[in-house]
Structures are given as C-alpha cells and as structure tokens.
C-alpha cells in the first residue's frame, strides 16, 4: 500500500514538484517501506518523534553502515526555540519558520555551529485563528534585511546580513481547513503571489528562493495548479494517523 502509493505519486507528479512524505505519527517501518519505493524526503512535526526516528536509524547503521544514507528530513511543525538543538542537527530544511524570534534563534545556533540552515517562511493566510505565521509585510521585511536593502537610518546603512547563516529557500503554507474549493484556491493563490513577489522584489536572493511548499493529501492537485514545487503528503501515503 505505502509502496504502491509512493510509486504512483512519483510517476504522476510533474517533474518540477518534489514529494515530501509526511511520516509523523507513523512507525519507522513505514518510512523504510516508503524508502524502498524510492522516497527520500520525509517530514516530521514533533522534535521528540523526529529524534527517536533519527536515533533508530543510527542504531541500525551500526550493523548496516550506509543504511538509508541519502534520506533527508524536513521539519514542518511549530518549533519552540528551546527545542532547536533536538532538530537542527538532523534536518536539511525547516519548512515551518513562523516568527522572527525563531528565525533569530536559528541564526544564533547556525552561526555558533558554523552551519547554514535552509528555511522556508510560513505566511499566515488560512482563516483559522490559531495558526502561527508571518504577514506578507513581515516576510518582505525579513528578506529585505537579508538582502541588505533596508537601512536603520539615512546615515547608518546595515552592511552585514543579520541572517548570514540562514538560506532562505522559499515559502511554506497551508490552506484553510475546509472542503470549499473556492477558499482553498484563494489561499493557494495568496501564497503563490507572496512567493512570486519575494522572487521579484529580492533578485539577489531568488537563486536560492525557489520553493513553494503547498499542497497536502486532500489538496495537492490544486496546489500544483498554483505553482507548488513541494507537496507534503501524509495520510494518502501512510493512512490515517494514530
Ligand atoms: C500533517 C501535515 C501535512 C500532511 O497532511 P496530510 O493531510 O496527512 O497529507 C502536511 N503539512 C503539514 C504542515 C502537516 O502538519
């Protein structure tokens, strides 16, 4: 079932769209099956769960060196700054950066560890009240500072990039939780236009800023119409979460 769904998605998705398999709440064995079908990028949303799967893999590798060596982990959940150390050493991307506070903490950690962390910025467009995320203007402000385009005053230009150890790779977003296609389309359209505005407004960043992570099990086909380059699919591959 997992094997067949992965194969089906790999053959059906346009070549411009990467599949991120959302394995949260599913056992390690499910990840192994998806990997055997050729899946390489997996996403988790809870630090402790990510860590226990990473440790499991390291354990296996003691007897089987190189086992699943090219697997990549993305983090897609709300990340508290005190949990950074559990997550950042193991992931190739944090998709769910939803506050300046988190961004600053990632910069501090990355700089101290002499690493560059790939991130997506998460705007808030869905109707739900509880959702975290940036306003479009906050995103343009962050990227403006990263591009060195905003000065603190007329005389004192910021010449250093405050996000020297962060690579801004794009935008991640979720549509409102609803069956109403009109609402979903309008959310994806808003996310897509934020993404395009960033690319146009900050040409010096646009070489890296290439990813629009939109679309989940129920709405990924619509997301692709709006320019998704990364779909995050969980339940369609692994079944209902327990
Ligand atoms: C759980 C989750 C998904 C996957 O959702 P499905 O509907 O199971 O495909 C995608 N993105 C984020 C941010 C999630 O938390």
Coordinates of N, CA, C and O in Angstrom, one line a residue, residues 21-202:
X21 N 7.3 13.2 2.0 CA 6.4 12.2 2.7 C 6.3 12.5 4.2 O 7.3 12.5 4.9
X22 N 5.1 12.9 4.6 CA 4.9 13.3 6.0 C 4.7 12.1 6.9 O 3.6 11.5 6.9
X23 N 5.7 11.7 7.6 CA 5.7 10.4 8.3 C 5.3 10.5 9.8 O 5.4 9.6 10.6
X24 N 4.9 11.7 10.2 CA 4.6 12.0 11.6 C 3.5 11.0 12.1 O 2.6 10.7 11.3
X25 N 3.6 10.5 13.3 CA 2.6 9.6 13.9 C 2.6 8.2 13.3 O 1.8 7.4 13.6
X26 N 3.6 8.0 12.4 CA 3.7 6.6 11.8 C 5.0 6.0 12.2 O 6.0 6.7 12.4
X27 N 5.0 4.7 12.3 CA 6.2 4.0 12.8 C 7.4 4.0 11.8 O 7.2 4.3 10.6
X28 N 8.6 3.8 12.3 CA 9.8 3.8 11.5 C 9.7 2.8 10.3 O 10.2 3.1 9.2
X29 N 9.0 1.7 10.5 CA 8.9 0.7 9.5 C 8.1 1.2 8.2 O 8.4 0.9 7.1
X30 N 7.2 2.2 8.5 CA 6.5 2.8 7.4 C 7.5 3.6 6.5 O 7.4 3.7 5.3
X31 N 8.4 4.3 7.2 CA 9.4 5.1 6.5 C 10.3 4.2 5.7 O 10.6 4.5 4.5
X32 N 10.7 3.0 6.2 CA 11.5 2.1 5.5 C 10.8 1.6 4.2 O 11.5 1.5 3.2
X33 N 9.5 1.4 4.3 CA 8.8 0.9 3.1 C 8.8 2.0 2.1 O 9.0 1.7 0.9
X34 N 8.5 3.2 2.5 CA 8.5 4.3 1.5 C 9.9 4.5 0.9 O 10.0 4.8 -0.3
X35 N 10.9 4.3 1.7 CA 12.2 4.5 1.2 C 12.5 3.4 0.1 O 13.1 3.7 -0.9
X36 N 12.1 2.2 0.4 CA 12.3 1.1 -0.6 C 11.6 1.4 -1.9 O 12.0 1.0 -3.0
X37 N 10.6 2.2 -1.9 CA 9.8 2.6 -3.1 C 10.5 3.8 -3.8 O 10.0 4.3 -4.8
X38 N 11.6 4.3 -3.2 CA 12.3 5.4 -3.8 C 12.1 6.7 -3.2 O 12.7 7.7 -3.7
X39 N 11.4 6.8 -2.1 CA 11.1 8.1 -1.5 C 12.4 8.5 -0.6 O 13.0 7.6 0.1
X40 N 12.8 9.7 -0.7 CA 14.0 10.2 0.0 C 13.7 11.3 1.0 O 14.4 11.4 2.0
X41 N 12.7 12.2 0.8 CA 12.5 13.3 1.7 C 11.3 12.9 2.6 O 10.2 12.6 2.2
X42 N 11.5 13.0 4.0 CA 10.5 12.7 4.9 C 10.3 13.9 5.9 O 11.3 14.6 6.1
X43 N 9.1 14.2 6.3 CA 8.9 15.3 7.2 C 8.2 14.9 8.5 O 7.4 14.0 8.5
X44 N 8.7 15.5 9.6 CA 8.2 15.3 10.9 C 7.8 16.6 11.5 O 8.3 17.7 11.2
X45 N 6.8 16.6 12.5 CA 6.4 17.8 13.0 C 6.6 17.9 14.5 O 6.3 18.9 15.1
X46 N 7.1 16.9 15.2 CA 7.4 17.0 16.6 C 8.9 16.6 16.9 O 9.3 15.5 16.4
X47 N 9.6 17.5 17.6 CA 11.0 17.2 17.8 C 11.3 15.8 18.4 O 12.2 15.1 17.9
X48 N 10.6 15.4 19.4 CA 10.9 14.2 20.1 C 10.7 13.0 19.1 O 11.5 12.0 19.1
X49 N 9.7 13.0 18.3 CA 9.4 12.0 17.3 C 10.5 11.9 16.3 O 11.0 10.8 15.9
X50 N 10.9 13.1 15.8 CA 12.0 13.1 14.8 C 13.2 12.5 15.4 O 13.8 11.6 14.7
X51 N 13.5 12.9 16.6 CA 14.8 12.4 17.2 C 14.8 10.9 17.4 O 15.7 10.3 17.2
X52 N 13.6 10.4 17.8 CA 13.6 8.9 18.1 C 13.7 8.2 16.8 O 14.4 7.1 16.7
X53 N 13.2 8.7 15.7 CA 13.4 8.0 14.4 C 14.8 8.1 13.9 O 15.4 7.2 13.3
X54 N 15.4 9.3 14.1 CA 16.8 9.5 13.7 C 17.7 8.6 14.5 O 18.7 7.9 13.9
X55 N 17.5 8.4 15.8 CA 18.3 7.5 16.6 C 18.1 6.1 16.2 O 19.1 5.3 16.2
X56 N 16.9 5.7 15.9 CA 16.6 4.3 15.4 C 17.5 4.0 14.2 O 18.1 3.0 14.1
X57 N 17.5 5.0 13.3 CA 18.3 4.8 12.1 C 19.8 4.7 12.4 O 20.5 3.9 11.8
X58 N 20.3 5.5 13.3 CA 21.7 5.5 13.7 C 22.0 4.1 14.3 O 23.1 3.6 14.1
X59 N 21.1 3.6 15.1 CA 21.3 2.3 15.7 C 21.5 1.2 14.6 O 22.4 0.4 14.7
X60 N 20.6 1.2 13.6 CA 20.6 0.2 12.6 C 21.9 0.4 11.8 O 22.6 -0.6 11.4
X61 N 22.4 1.6 11.6 CA 23.6 1.8 10.8 C 24.9 1.3 11.5 O 25.9 1.1 10.9
X62 N 24.8 1.0 12.8 CA 25.9 0.4 13.5 C 26.2 -1.0 12.9 O 27.4 -1.4 12.8
X63 N 25.2 -1.7 12.5 CA 25.4 -3.0 11.9 C 25.3 -3.0 10.4 O 25.8 -3.9 9.7
X64 N 24.6 -2.0 9.9 CA 24.5 -1.8 8.4 C 24.9 -0.4 8.0 O 24.1 0.4 7.8
X65 N 26.2 -0.2 7.9 CA 26.7 1.1 7.6 C 26.1 1.6 6.2 O 26.0 0.8 5.3
X66 N 25.8 2.9 6.2 CA 25.2 3.4 5.0 C 23.8 3.1 4.7 O 23.2 3.5 3.7
X67 N 23.1 2.5 5.7 CA 21.7 2.1 5.5 C 20.9 3.4 5.4 O 20.9 4.3 6.2
X68 N 20.1 3.5 4.3 CA 19.3 4.7 4.0 C 20.1 6.0 4.2 O 19.6 7.0 4.7
X69 N 21.3 6.0 3.6 CA 22.2 7.1 3.9 C 21.8 8.4 3.2 O 22.2 9.5 3.7
X70 N 21.0 8.3 2.2 CA 20.6 9.5 1.5 C 19.2 10.0 1.9 O 18.6 10.8 1.2
X71 N 18.7 9.5 3.0 CA 17.4 10.0 3.5 C 17.6 11.5 3.9 O 18.6 11.9 4.4
X72 N 16.5 12.3 3.7 CA 16.6 13.7 4.2 C 15.3 13.9 5.0 O 14.2 13.5 4.7
X73 N 15.5 14.7 6.1 CA 14.4 15.0 7.0 C 14.1 16.5 6.9 O 15.0 17.4 6.9
X74 N 12.8 16.8 6.8 CA 12.4 18.2 6.9 C 11.6 18.4 8.1 O 10.9 17.4 8.5
X75 N 11.6 19.5 8.8 CA 10.8 19.8 9.9 C 9.6 20.7 9.5 O 9.8 21.7 8.8
X76 N 8.4 20.3 9.8 CA 7.2 21.0 9.3 C 6.3 21.5 10.4 O 5.2 22.0 10.2
X77 N 6.7 21.3 11.7 CA 5.8 21.6 12.8 C 6.2 22.9 13.5 O 7.2 23.5 13.2
X78 N 5.4 23.3 14.4 CA 5.7 24.5 15.2 C 6.9 24.2 16.0 O 6.9 23.2 16.7
X79 N 8.0 25.0 15.9 CA 9.2 24.7 16.6 C 9.5 25.7 17.7 O 9.6 26.9 17.4
X80 N 9.6 25.2 18.9 CA 9.9 26.1 20.0 C 11.4 26.3 20.1 O 12.2 25.4 19.8
X81 N 11.9 27.5 20.4 CA 13.3 27.8 20.4 C 14.1 26.9 21.3 O 15.2 26.6 21.0
X82 N 13.5 26.5 22.4 CA 14.2 25.6 23.3 C 14.4 24.2 22.8 O 15.0 23.3 23.4
X83 N 13.7 23.9 21.6 CA 13.9 22.5 21.0 C 14.8 22.5 19.8 O 14.9 21.5 19.2
X84 N 15.4 23.7 19.5 CA 16.2 23.8 18.3 C 17.3 22.7 18.2 O 17.5 22.1 17.2
X85 N 17.9 22.5 19.4 CA 19.1 21.7 19.4 C 18.7 20.2 19.1 O 19.5 19.4 18.7
X86 N 17.4 19.8 19.3 CA 17.0 18.5 19.0 C 16.7 18.3 17.5 O 16.7 17.2 17.1
X87 N 16.5 19.4 16.8 CA 16.0 19.3 15.5 C 17.1 19.7 14.4 O 17.4 19.0 13.5
X88 N 17.7 20.8 14.6 CA 18.6 21.4 13.6 C 19.8 20.5 13.2 O 20.1 20.5 12.0
X89 N 20.4 19.7 14.1 CA 21.5 18.9 13.6 C 21.1 17.8 12.6 O 21.9 17.3 11.9
X90 N 19.8 17.5 12.5 CA 19.3 16.3 11.7 C 18.5 16.7 10.5 O 18.3 15.8 9.7
X91 N 18.1 17.9 10.3 CA 17.2 18.2 9.2 C 17.9 19.0 8.1 O 18.9 19.7 8.4
X92 N 17.5 18.8 6.9 CA 18.1 19.5 5.8 C 17.3 20.8 5.5 O 17.7 21.6 4.7
X93 N 16.1 20.9 6.1 CA 15.3 22.1 5.9 C 14.3 22.2 7.1 O 13.7 21.2 7.5
X94 N 14.1 23.5 7.6 CA 13.0 23.8 8.4 C 12.0 24.5 7.6 O 12.2 25.6 7.1
X95 N 10.8 23.9 7.3 CA 9.8 24.5 6.5 C 8.9 25.4 7.2 O 8.2 26.2 6.6
X96 N 8.9 25.3 8.5 CA 7.8 26.0 9.3 C 8.4 27.1 10.1 O 8.0 27.2 11.3
X97 N 9.1 28.0 9.6 CA 9.6 29.2 10.3 C 8.5 30.2 10.3 O 8.1 30.7 9.3
X98 N 8.0 30.5 11.5 CA 6.8 31.3 11.6 C 6.9 32.5 12.5 O 5.9 33.1 12.8
X99 N 8.1 32.8 13.0 CA 8.3 34.0 13.8 C 9.8 34.5 13.7 O 10.7 33.7 13.4
X100 N 9.9 35.8 13.9 CA 11.3 36.4 13.9 C 12.1 35.8 15.0 O 13.3 35.6 14.9
X101 N 11.4 35.6 16.1 CA 12.1 35.0 17.3 C 12.7 33.7 16.9 O 13.9 33.4 17.3
X102 N 12.0 32.8 16.2 CA 12.5 31.5 15.8 C 13.7 31.7 14.8 O 14.7 31.0 14.9
X103 N 13.5 32.6 13.9 CA 14.5 32.9 12.9 C 15.8 33.3 13.5 O 16.9 32.8 13.2
X104 N 15.7 34.2 14.5 CA 16.9 34.7 15.2 C 17.6 33.6 15.9 O 18.8 33.5 16.0
X105 N 16.8 32.7 16.5 CA 17.3 31.6 17.3 C 18.1 30.6 16.3 O 19.1 30.1 16.7
X106 N 17.5 30.4 15.2 CA 18.1 29.5 14.2 C 19.5 30.1 13.7 O 20.5 29.5 13.7
X107 N 19.4 31.5 13.5 CA 20.7 32.2 13.1 C 21.7 32.0 14.2 O 22.9 31.7 13.9
X108 N 21.4 32.2 15.4 CA 22.3 32.1 16.5 C 22.9 30.7 16.6 O 24.1 30.5 16.7
X109 N 22.1 29.7 16.5 CA 22.5 28.3 16.6 C 23.4 28.0 15.4 O 24.5 27.4 15.6
X110 N 23.0 28.4 14.2 CA 23.8 28.0 13.0 C 25.1 28.7 13.0 O 26.1 28.1 12.6
X111 N 25.1 30.0 13.4 CA 26.4 30.7 13.5 C 27.3 30.1 14.5 O 28.5 29.9 14.2
X112 N 26.8 29.7 15.7 CA 27.7 29.0 16.7 C 28.2 27.7 16.2 O 29.3 27.3 16.6
X113 N 27.4 27.0 15.3 CA 27.9 25.7 14.8 C 28.5 25.7 13.5 O 28.7 24.7 12.9
X114 N 28.7 27.0 13.0 CA 29.3 27.1 11.7 C 28.6 26.4 10.5 O 29.2 25.7 9.7
X115 N 27.2 26.5 10.6 CA 26.4 25.8 9.5 C 25.5 26.8 8.9 O 25.3 27.9 9.4
X116 N 25.0 26.4 7.8 CA 23.9 27.3 7.1 C 22.6 26.4 7.1 O 22.7 25.2 6.7
X117 N 21.6 27.0 7.6 CA 20.3 26.2 7.7 C 19.3 26.7 6.6 O 19.1 27.9 6.4
X118 N 18.8 25.8 5.8 CA 17.8 26.1 4.8 C 16.4 26.2 5.5 O 16.0 25.4 6.3
X119 N 15.7 27.3 5.2 CA 14.4 27.5 5.8 C 13.4 28.0 4.7 O 13.7 28.5 3.7
X120 N 12.1 27.7 5.0 CA 11.0 28.3 4.3 C 10.3 29.2 5.3 O 10.3 28.9 6.5
X121 N 9.8 30.3 4.9 CA 9.0 31.2 5.7 C 7.5 30.8 5.6 O 7.1 30.6 4.4
X122 N 6.8 30.8 6.7 CA 5.4 30.4 6.7 C 4.5 31.6 6.9 O 4.4 32.1 8.0
X123 N 3.9 32.1 5.8 CA 2.9 33.2 6.0 C 1.6 32.6 6.5 O 1.3 31.5 6.3
X124 N 0.9 33.5 7.1 CA -0.5 33.1 7.6 C -1.5 33.6 6.6 O -1.7 34.8 6.4
X125 N -2.2 32.6 6.0 CA -3.2 33.1 5.1 C -4.6 32.4 5.4 O -5.6 32.9 5.2
X126 N -4.5 31.2 6.0 CA -5.7 30.4 6.3 C -6.6 31.2 7.3 O -6.1 32.0 8.1
X127 N -7.8 30.8 7.3 CA -8.8 31.6 8.1 C -8.7 31.2 9.6 O -9.1 32.0 10.5
X128 N -8.1 30.0 9.9 CA -8.1 29.6 11.4 C -7.4 30.6 12.2 O -6.3 31.1 11.9
X129 N -7.9 30.9 13.4 CA -7.4 31.9 14.3 C -6.1 31.5 14.9 O -5.2 32.3 15.2
X130 N -6.0 30.2 15.2 CA -4.9 29.7 16.0 C -3.5 29.6 15.2 O -2.5 29.4 15.8
X131 N -3.6 29.6 13.9 CA -2.4 29.4 13.1 C -1.4 30.4 13.3 O -1.6 31.6 13.4
X132 N -0.1 30.0 13.4 CA 1.0 30.9 13.5 C 1.4 31.4 12.1 O 0.9 30.9 11.2
X133 N 2.3 32.3 12.1 CA 2.8 32.7 10.8 C 3.0 34.2 10.6 O 2.5 35.0 11.4
X134 N 3.7 34.5 9.5 CA 4.0 35.9 9.2 C 2.9 36.6 8.4 O 2.2 35.9 7.6
X135 N 2.8 37.9 8.5 CA 2.1 38.6 7.5 C 3.0 38.8 6.3 O 4.3 38.7 6.4
X136 N 2.5 39.0 5.1 CA 3.3 39.2 3.9 C 4.4 40.3 4.2 O 5.5 40.2 3.8
X137 N 4.0 41.4 4.8 CA 4.9 42.5 5.0 C 6.1 42.1 5.9 O 7.2 42.6 5.7
X138 N 5.8 41.3 6.9 CA 6.9 40.8 7.8 C 7.9 40.0 6.9 O 9.1 40.1 7.1
X139 N 7.4 39.2 6.0 CA 8.3 38.4 5.1 C 9.1 39.3 4.3 O 10.4 39.1 4.1
X140 N 8.5 40.4 3.6 CA 9.3 41.3 2.8 C 10.3 42.0 3.6 O 11.4 42.3 3.1
X141 N 10.0 42.3 4.8 CA 10.9 43.0 5.7 C 12.1 42.1 6.1 O 13.3 42.6 6.0
X142 N 11.9 40.9 6.4 CA 13.0 39.9 6.7 C 13.9 39.8 5.5 O 15.1 39.8 5.6
X143 N 13.3 39.5 4.3 CA 14.1 39.3 3.1 C 14.8 40.6 2.7 O 16.0 40.5 2.2
X144 N 14.2 41.7 3.0 CA 14.9 43.0 2.7 C 16.1 43.1 3.5 O 17.2 43.5 3.0
X145 N 16.0 42.7 4.8 CA 17.2 42.8 5.7 C 18.3 41.8 5.3 O 19.5 42.1 5.3
X146 N 17.8 40.6 4.9 CA 18.8 39.6 4.4 C 19.5 40.0 3.1 O 20.7 39.7 2.9
X147 N 18.8 40.8 2.3 CA 19.3 41.3 1.1 C 20.1 42.5 1.3 O 20.7 43.1 0.3
X148 N 20.1 43.1 2.5 CA 20.9 44.3 2.8 C 20.2 45.5 2.2 O 20.9 46.5 1.9
X149 N 18.9 45.5 2.0 CA 18.3 46.6 1.3 C 17.6 47.6 2.3 O 17.1 48.6 1.8
X150 N 17.6 47.3 3.6 CA 16.9 48.2 4.5 C 17.9 48.8 5.4 O 18.7 48.1 6.1
X151 N 17.9 50.1 5.5 CA 18.9 50.7 6.4 C 18.2 51.2 7.7 O 17.0 51.5 7.7
X152 N 18.9 51.2 8.8 CA 18.3 51.6 10.1 C 18.1 53.1 10.1 O 17.2 53.6 10.7
X153 N 19.0 53.9 9.4 CA 18.8 55.3 9.3 C 19.4 55.8 8.0 O 20.0 55.0 7.4
X154 N 19.3 57.0 7.7 CA 19.8 57.5 6.5 C 21.3 57.4 6.4 O 21.9 57.1 5.4
X155 N 21.9 57.6 7.6 CA 23.4 57.7 7.6 C 24.0 56.3 7.8 O 25.1 56.0 7.3
X156 N 23.3 55.5 8.6 CA 23.9 54.2 9.1 C 23.3 53.1 8.3 O 22.2 52.6 8.7
X157 N 23.9 52.6 7.2 CA 23.4 51.5 6.5 C 23.8 50.2 7.2 O 24.8 50.1 7.8
X158 N 22.8 49.3 7.1 CA 23.2 47.9 7.6 C 24.0 47.3 6.5 O 23.5 47.1 5.3
X159 N 25.2 47.0 6.8 CA 26.1 46.4 5.7 C 26.2 44.9 5.9 O 26.6 44.2 5.0
X160 N 25.9 44.4 7.1 CA 26.0 43.0 7.3 C 24.6 42.3 7.3 O 23.7 42.9 7.7
X161 N 24.6 41.1 6.8 CA 23.3 40.4 6.7 C 23.1 39.8 8.1 O 23.8 39.0 8.6
X162 N 21.9 40.2 8.7 CA 21.7 39.6 10.1 C 21.4 38.1 10.0 O 21.3 37.4 11.0
X163 N 21.1 37.6 8.8 CA 20.8 36.2 8.6 C 21.9 35.5 7.8 O 21.6 34.8 6.9
X164 N 23.1 35.8 8.2 CA 24.3 35.2 7.4 C 24.3 33.7 7.4 O 24.9 33.1 6.5
X165 N 23.7 33.0 8.4 CA 23.8 31.6 8.4 C 22.4 30.9 8.1 O 22.1 29.8 8.5
X166 N 21.6 31.7 7.5 CA 20.3 31.2 7.0 C 20.2 31.3 5.5 O 20.5 32.3 5.0
X167 N 19.8 30.2 4.9 CA 19.5 30.3 3.5 C 18.0 30.3 3.3 O 17.3 29.3 3.6
X168 N 17.4 31.4 2.8 CA 16.0 31.4 2.5 C 15.7 30.7 1.2 O 16.1 31.1 0.2
X169 N 14.9 29.6 1.3 CA 14.7 28.8 0.2 C 13.3 29.0 -0.4 O 13.0 28.5 -1.5
X170 N 12.4 29.6 0.4 CA 11.0 29.8 -0.2 C 10.0 30.0 0.8 O 10.2 30.4 2.0
X171 N 8.7 29.6 0.4 CA 7.5 29.8 1.2 C 6.9 28.5 1.5 O 6.8 27.6 0.6
X172 N 6.4 28.3 2.7 CA 5.5 27.1 3.0 C 4.2 27.6 3.5 O 4.1 28.6 4.2
X173 N 3.1 26.9 3.1 CA 1.8 27.4 3.6 C 0.8 26.3 3.5 O 0.9 25.2 2.9
X174 N -0.3 26.6 4.3 CA -1.4 25.7 4.3 C -2.7 26.5 4.0 O -2.8 27.6 4.4
X175 N -3.6 25.8 3.3 CA -4.9 26.4 3.0 C -5.8 26.2 4.2 O -5.5 25.4 5.1
X176 N -6.8 27.0 4.3 CA -7.8 26.8 5.3 C -8.4 25.4 5.3 O -8.5 24.8 4.3
X177 N -8.6 24.9 6.5 CA -9.2 23.5 6.6 C -10.7 23.5 6.2 O -11.5 23.8 7.1
X178 N -11.0 23.2 5.0 CA -12.3 23.3 4.5 C -12.5 22.5 3.3 O -11.5 22.1 2.6
X179 N -13.7 22.1 2.9 CA -14.0 21.4 1.7 C -14.3 22.4 0.5 O -14.4 22.0 -0.6
X180 N -14.4 23.7 0.9 CA -14.8 24.7 -0.1 C -13.6 25.0 -1.0 O -12.6 25.7 -0.6
X181 N -13.6 24.5 -2.2 CA -12.5 24.7 -3.2 C -12.2 26.2 -3.5 O -11.1 26.5 -3.7
X182 N -13.2 27.0 -3.4 CA -13.0 28.4 -3.7 C -12.1 29.0 -2.6 O -11.2 29.8 -3.0
X183 N -12.3 28.6 -1.4 CA -11.5 29.1 -0.3 C -10.0 28.6 -0.4 O -9.0 29.3 -0.3
X184 N -9.9 27.3 -0.7 CA -8.6 26.7 -0.9 C -7.8 27.4 -2.0 O -6.7 27.7 -1.9
X185 N -8.5 27.6 -3.1 CA -7.9 28.3 -4.3 C -7.4 29.7 -3.9 O -6.4 30.1 -4.3
X186 N -8.3 30.4 -3.2 CA -7.9 31.7 -2.9 C -6.7 31.7 -1.9 O -5.8 32.6 -2.0
X187 N -6.6 30.8 -1.0 CA -5.4 30.7 -0.1 C -4.2 30.4 -0.9 O -3.1 31.0 -0.7
X188 N -4.3 29.4 -1.8 CA -3.1 29.0 -2.5 C -2.6 30.1 -3.5 O -1.5 30.4 -3.7
X189 N -3.6 30.8 -4.0 CA -3.3 32.0 -4.8 C -2.6 33.1 -4.1 O -1.6 33.6 -4.5
X190 N -3.0 33.3 -2.8 CA -2.4 34.3 -2.0 C -0.9 33.9 -1.7 O 0.0 34.7 -1.7
X191 N -0.7 32.6 -1.3 CA 0.6 32.1 -1.0 C 1.5 32.2 -2.2 O 2.7 32.6 -2.1
X192 N 1.0 31.8 -3.4 CA 1.7 31.9 -4.6 C 2.2 33.3 -5.0 O 3.3 33.5 -5.4
X193 N 1.3 34.2 -4.7 CA 1.6 35.6 -5.1 C 2.6 36.2 -4.1 O 3.5 37.0 -4.5
X194 N 2.6 35.8 -2.8 CA 3.7 36.2 -1.9 C 5.0 35.7 -2.4 O 6.0 36.4 -2.4
X195 N 5.0 34.4 -2.7 CA 6.2 33.8 -3.2 C 6.8 34.5 -4.5 O 8.0 34.9 -4.5
X196 N 5.9 34.8 -5.4 CA 6.4 35.5 -6.6 C 6.9 36.9 -6.3 O 7.9 37.4 -6.9
X197 N 6.2 37.6 -5.4 CA 6.6 38.9 -5.0 C 8.0 38.9 -4.4 O 8.8 39.8 -4.8
X198 N 8.2 37.9 -3.6 CA 9.6 37.8 -3.0 C 10.6 37.6 -4.1 O 11.7 38.3 -4.0
X199 N 10.4 36.8 -5.0 CA 11.3 36.5 -6.1 C 11.6 37.7 -6.9 O 12.8 38.0 -7.3
X200 N 10.6 38.5 -7.2 CA 10.8 39.7 -8.0 C 11.4 40.8 -7.2 O 12.3 41.5 -7.7
X201 N 11.0 41.0 -5.9 CA 11.5 42.1 -5.1 C 12.9 41.9 -4.6 O 13.6 42.9 -4.4
X202 N 13.3 40.7 -4.5 CA 14.7 40.4 -4.0 C 15.5 39.5 -4.9 O 15.7 38.3 -4.6

